[in-house]
PDB file of C-alpha atoms in Angstrom:
ATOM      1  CA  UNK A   1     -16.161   9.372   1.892  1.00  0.00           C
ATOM      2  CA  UNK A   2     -12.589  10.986   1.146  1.00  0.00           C
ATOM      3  CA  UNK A   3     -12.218  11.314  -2.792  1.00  0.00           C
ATOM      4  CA  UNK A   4      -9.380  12.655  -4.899  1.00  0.00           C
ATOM      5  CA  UNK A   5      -9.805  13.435  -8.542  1.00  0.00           C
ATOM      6  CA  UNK A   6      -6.833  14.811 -10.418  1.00  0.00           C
ATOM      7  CA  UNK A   7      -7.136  16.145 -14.032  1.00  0.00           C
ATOM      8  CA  UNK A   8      -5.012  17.663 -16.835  1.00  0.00           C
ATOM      9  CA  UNK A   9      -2.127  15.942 -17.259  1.00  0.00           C
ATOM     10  CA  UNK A  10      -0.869  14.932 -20.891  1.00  0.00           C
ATOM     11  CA  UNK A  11       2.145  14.811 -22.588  1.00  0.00           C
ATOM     12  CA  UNK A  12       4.926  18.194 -22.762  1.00  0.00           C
ATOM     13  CA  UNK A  13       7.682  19.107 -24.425  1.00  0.00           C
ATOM     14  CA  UNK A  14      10.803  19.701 -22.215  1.00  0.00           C
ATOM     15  CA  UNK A  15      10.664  23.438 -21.636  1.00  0.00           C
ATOM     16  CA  UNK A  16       7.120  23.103 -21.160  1.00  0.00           C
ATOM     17  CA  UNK A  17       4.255  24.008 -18.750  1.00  0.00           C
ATOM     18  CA  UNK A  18       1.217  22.081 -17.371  1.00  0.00           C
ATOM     19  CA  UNK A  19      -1.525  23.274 -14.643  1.00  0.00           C
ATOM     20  CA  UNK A  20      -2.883  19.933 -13.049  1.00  0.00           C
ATOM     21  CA  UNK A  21      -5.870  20.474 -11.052  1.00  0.00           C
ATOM     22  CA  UNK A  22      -7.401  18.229  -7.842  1.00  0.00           C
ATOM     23  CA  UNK A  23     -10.432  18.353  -6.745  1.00  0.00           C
ATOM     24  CA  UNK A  24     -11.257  17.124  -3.280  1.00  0.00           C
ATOM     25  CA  UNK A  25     -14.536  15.844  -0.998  1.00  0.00           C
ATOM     26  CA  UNK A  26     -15.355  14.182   2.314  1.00  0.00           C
ATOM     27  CA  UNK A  27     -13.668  15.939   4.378  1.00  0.00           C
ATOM     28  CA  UNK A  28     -12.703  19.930   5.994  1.00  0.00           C
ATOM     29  CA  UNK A  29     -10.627  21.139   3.074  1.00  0.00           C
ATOM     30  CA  UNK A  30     -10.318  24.411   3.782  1.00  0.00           C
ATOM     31  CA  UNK A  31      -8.514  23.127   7.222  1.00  0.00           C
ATOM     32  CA  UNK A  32      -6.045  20.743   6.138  1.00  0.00           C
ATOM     33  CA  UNK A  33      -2.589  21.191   4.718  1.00  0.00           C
ATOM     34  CA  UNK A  34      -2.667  19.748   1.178  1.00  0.00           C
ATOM     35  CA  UNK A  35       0.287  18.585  -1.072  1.00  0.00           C
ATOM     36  CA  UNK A  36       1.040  17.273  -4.364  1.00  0.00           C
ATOM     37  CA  UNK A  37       2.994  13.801  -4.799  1.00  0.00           C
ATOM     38  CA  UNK A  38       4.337  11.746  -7.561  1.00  0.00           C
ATOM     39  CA  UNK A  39       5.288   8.620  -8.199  1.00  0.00           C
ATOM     40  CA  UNK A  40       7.411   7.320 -11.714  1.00  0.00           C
ATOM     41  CA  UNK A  41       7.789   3.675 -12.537  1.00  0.00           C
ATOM     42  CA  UNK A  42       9.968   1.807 -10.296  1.00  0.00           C
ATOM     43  CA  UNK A  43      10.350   4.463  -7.786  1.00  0.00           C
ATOM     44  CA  UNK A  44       8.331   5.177  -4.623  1.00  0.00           C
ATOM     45  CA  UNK A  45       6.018   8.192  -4.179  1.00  0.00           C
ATOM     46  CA  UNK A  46       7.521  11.128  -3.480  1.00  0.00           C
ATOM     47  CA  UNK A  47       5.993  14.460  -1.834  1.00  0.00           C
ATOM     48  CA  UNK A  48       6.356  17.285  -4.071  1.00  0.00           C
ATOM     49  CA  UNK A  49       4.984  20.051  -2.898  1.00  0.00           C
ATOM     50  CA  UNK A  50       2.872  21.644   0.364  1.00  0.00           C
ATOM     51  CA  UNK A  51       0.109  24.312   0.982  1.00  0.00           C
ATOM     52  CA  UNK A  52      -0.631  24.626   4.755  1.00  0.00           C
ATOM     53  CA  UNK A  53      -4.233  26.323   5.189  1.00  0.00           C
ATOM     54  CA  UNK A  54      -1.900  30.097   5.835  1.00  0.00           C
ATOM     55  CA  UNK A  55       1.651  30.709   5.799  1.00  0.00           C
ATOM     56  CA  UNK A  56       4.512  29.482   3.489  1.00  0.00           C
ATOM     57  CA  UNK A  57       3.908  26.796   0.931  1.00  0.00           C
ATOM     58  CA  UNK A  58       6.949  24.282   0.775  1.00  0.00           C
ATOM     59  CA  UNK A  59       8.835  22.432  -2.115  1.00  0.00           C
ATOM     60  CA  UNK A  60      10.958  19.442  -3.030  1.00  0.00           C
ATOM     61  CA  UNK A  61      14.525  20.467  -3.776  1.00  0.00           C
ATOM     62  CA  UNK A  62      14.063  19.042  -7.300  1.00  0.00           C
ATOM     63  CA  UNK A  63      11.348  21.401  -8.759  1.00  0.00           C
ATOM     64  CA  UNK A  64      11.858  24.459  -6.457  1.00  0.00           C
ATOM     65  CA  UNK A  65      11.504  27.615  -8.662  1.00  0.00           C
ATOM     66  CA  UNK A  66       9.680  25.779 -11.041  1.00  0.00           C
ATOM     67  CA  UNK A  67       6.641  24.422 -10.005  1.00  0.00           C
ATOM     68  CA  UNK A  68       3.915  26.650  -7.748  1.00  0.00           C
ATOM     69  CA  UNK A  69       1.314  24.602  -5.608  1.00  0.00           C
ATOM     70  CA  UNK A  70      -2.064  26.558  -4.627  1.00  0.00           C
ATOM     71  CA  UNK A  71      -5.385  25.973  -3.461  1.00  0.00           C
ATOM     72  CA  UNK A  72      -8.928  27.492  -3.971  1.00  0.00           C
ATOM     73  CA  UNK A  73     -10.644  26.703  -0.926  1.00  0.00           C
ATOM     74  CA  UNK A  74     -14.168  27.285  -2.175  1.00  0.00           C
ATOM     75  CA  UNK A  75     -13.922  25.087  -4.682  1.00  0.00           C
ATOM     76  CA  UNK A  76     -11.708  22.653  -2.649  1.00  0.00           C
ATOM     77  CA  UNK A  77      -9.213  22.482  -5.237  1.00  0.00           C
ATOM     78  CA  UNK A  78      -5.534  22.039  -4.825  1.00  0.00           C
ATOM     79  CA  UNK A  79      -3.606  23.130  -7.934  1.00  0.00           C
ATOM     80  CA  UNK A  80       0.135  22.494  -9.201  1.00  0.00           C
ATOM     81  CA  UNK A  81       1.308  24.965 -12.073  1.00  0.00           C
ATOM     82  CA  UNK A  82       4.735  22.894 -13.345  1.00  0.00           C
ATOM     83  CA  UNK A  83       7.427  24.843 -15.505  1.00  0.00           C
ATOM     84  CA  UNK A  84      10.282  24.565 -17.464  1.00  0.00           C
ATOM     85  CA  UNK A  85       9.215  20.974 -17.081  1.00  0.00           C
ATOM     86  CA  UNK A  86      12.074  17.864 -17.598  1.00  0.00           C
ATOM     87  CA  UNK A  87      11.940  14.442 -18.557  1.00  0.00           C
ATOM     88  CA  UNK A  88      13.140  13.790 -14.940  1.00  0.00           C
ATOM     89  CA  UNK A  89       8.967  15.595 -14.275  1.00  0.00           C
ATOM     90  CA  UNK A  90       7.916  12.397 -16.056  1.00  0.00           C
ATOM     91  CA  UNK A  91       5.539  10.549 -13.381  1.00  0.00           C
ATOM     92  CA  UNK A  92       1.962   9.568 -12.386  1.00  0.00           C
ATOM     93  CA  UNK A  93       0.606  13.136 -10.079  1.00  0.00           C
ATOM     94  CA  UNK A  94      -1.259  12.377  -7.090  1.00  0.00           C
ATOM     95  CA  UNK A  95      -2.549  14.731  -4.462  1.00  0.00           C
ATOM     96  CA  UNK A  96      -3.552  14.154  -0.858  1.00  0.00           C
ATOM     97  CA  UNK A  97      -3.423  15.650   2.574  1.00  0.00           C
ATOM     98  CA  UNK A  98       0.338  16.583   3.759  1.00  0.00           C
ATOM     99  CA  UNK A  99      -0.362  14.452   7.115  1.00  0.00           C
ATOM    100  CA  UNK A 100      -1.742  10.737   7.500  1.00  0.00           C
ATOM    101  CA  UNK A 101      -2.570  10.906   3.681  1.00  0.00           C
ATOM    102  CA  UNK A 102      -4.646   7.774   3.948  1.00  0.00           C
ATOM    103  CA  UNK A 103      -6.799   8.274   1.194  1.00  0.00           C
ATOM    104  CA  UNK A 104      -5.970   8.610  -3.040  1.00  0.00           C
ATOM    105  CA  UNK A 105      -7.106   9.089  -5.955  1.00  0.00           C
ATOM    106  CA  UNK A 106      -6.256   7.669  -9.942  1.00  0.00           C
ATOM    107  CA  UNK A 107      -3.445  10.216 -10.189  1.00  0.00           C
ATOM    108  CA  UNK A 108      -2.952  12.148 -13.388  1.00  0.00           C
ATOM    109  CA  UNK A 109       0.076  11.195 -15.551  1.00  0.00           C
ATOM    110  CA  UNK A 110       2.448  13.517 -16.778  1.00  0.00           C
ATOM    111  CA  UNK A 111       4.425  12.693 -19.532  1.00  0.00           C
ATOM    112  CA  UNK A 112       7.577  15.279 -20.615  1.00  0.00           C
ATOM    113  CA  UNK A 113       9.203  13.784 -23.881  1.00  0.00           C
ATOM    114  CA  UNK A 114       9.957  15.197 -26.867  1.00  0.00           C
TER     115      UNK A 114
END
């Protein structure tokens, strides 16, 4: 079946960086586009960021020249490196497939407080 598991978040200073990772199974990684969402408390979830399987990777207007999505495709892994991180970053990280993302996983929380 589809699975999601996302890792390393934690808690960051403003100013701060974080690499959360997600690794992904049950299905033709290497041929989807993948993204990163978030969702904070009392807000919906919100895409974040895109990586098709080639071409230009895509990103919210609110963490554009911060943030950096990638993917390994051998290890089916989609990646988010988040800088110069703000309170505003503060939210539960989910990732998915850009399209139809039917399936999730627990999320990893990200926490930017000082």
């Amino acid at each position: 079946q589809v699975q999601f598991v996302e890792s390393g978040g934690g808690l960051v200073q403003p100013g701060g960086s974080l690499r959360i990772s997600c690794r992904a199974s049950g299905f033709a990684f290497s041929n989807r586009v993948m993204a990163w969402y978030r969702q904070a408390p009392g807000k919906e979830r919100e895409l974040v960021a895109d990586i098709p399987t080639t071409g230009r990777t895509n990103y919210a207007d609110s963490v554009k020249g911060r943030f950096t999505i990638s993917r390994d495709n051998a290890k089916n892994t989609v990646y988010l490196q988040m800088n110069s991180l703000k309170p505003e970053d503060t939210a539960t990280y989910y990732c998915s497939t850009r399209y139809n993302p039917n399936y999730w996983g627990q999320g990893t929380q990200v926490t930017v407080s000082s």
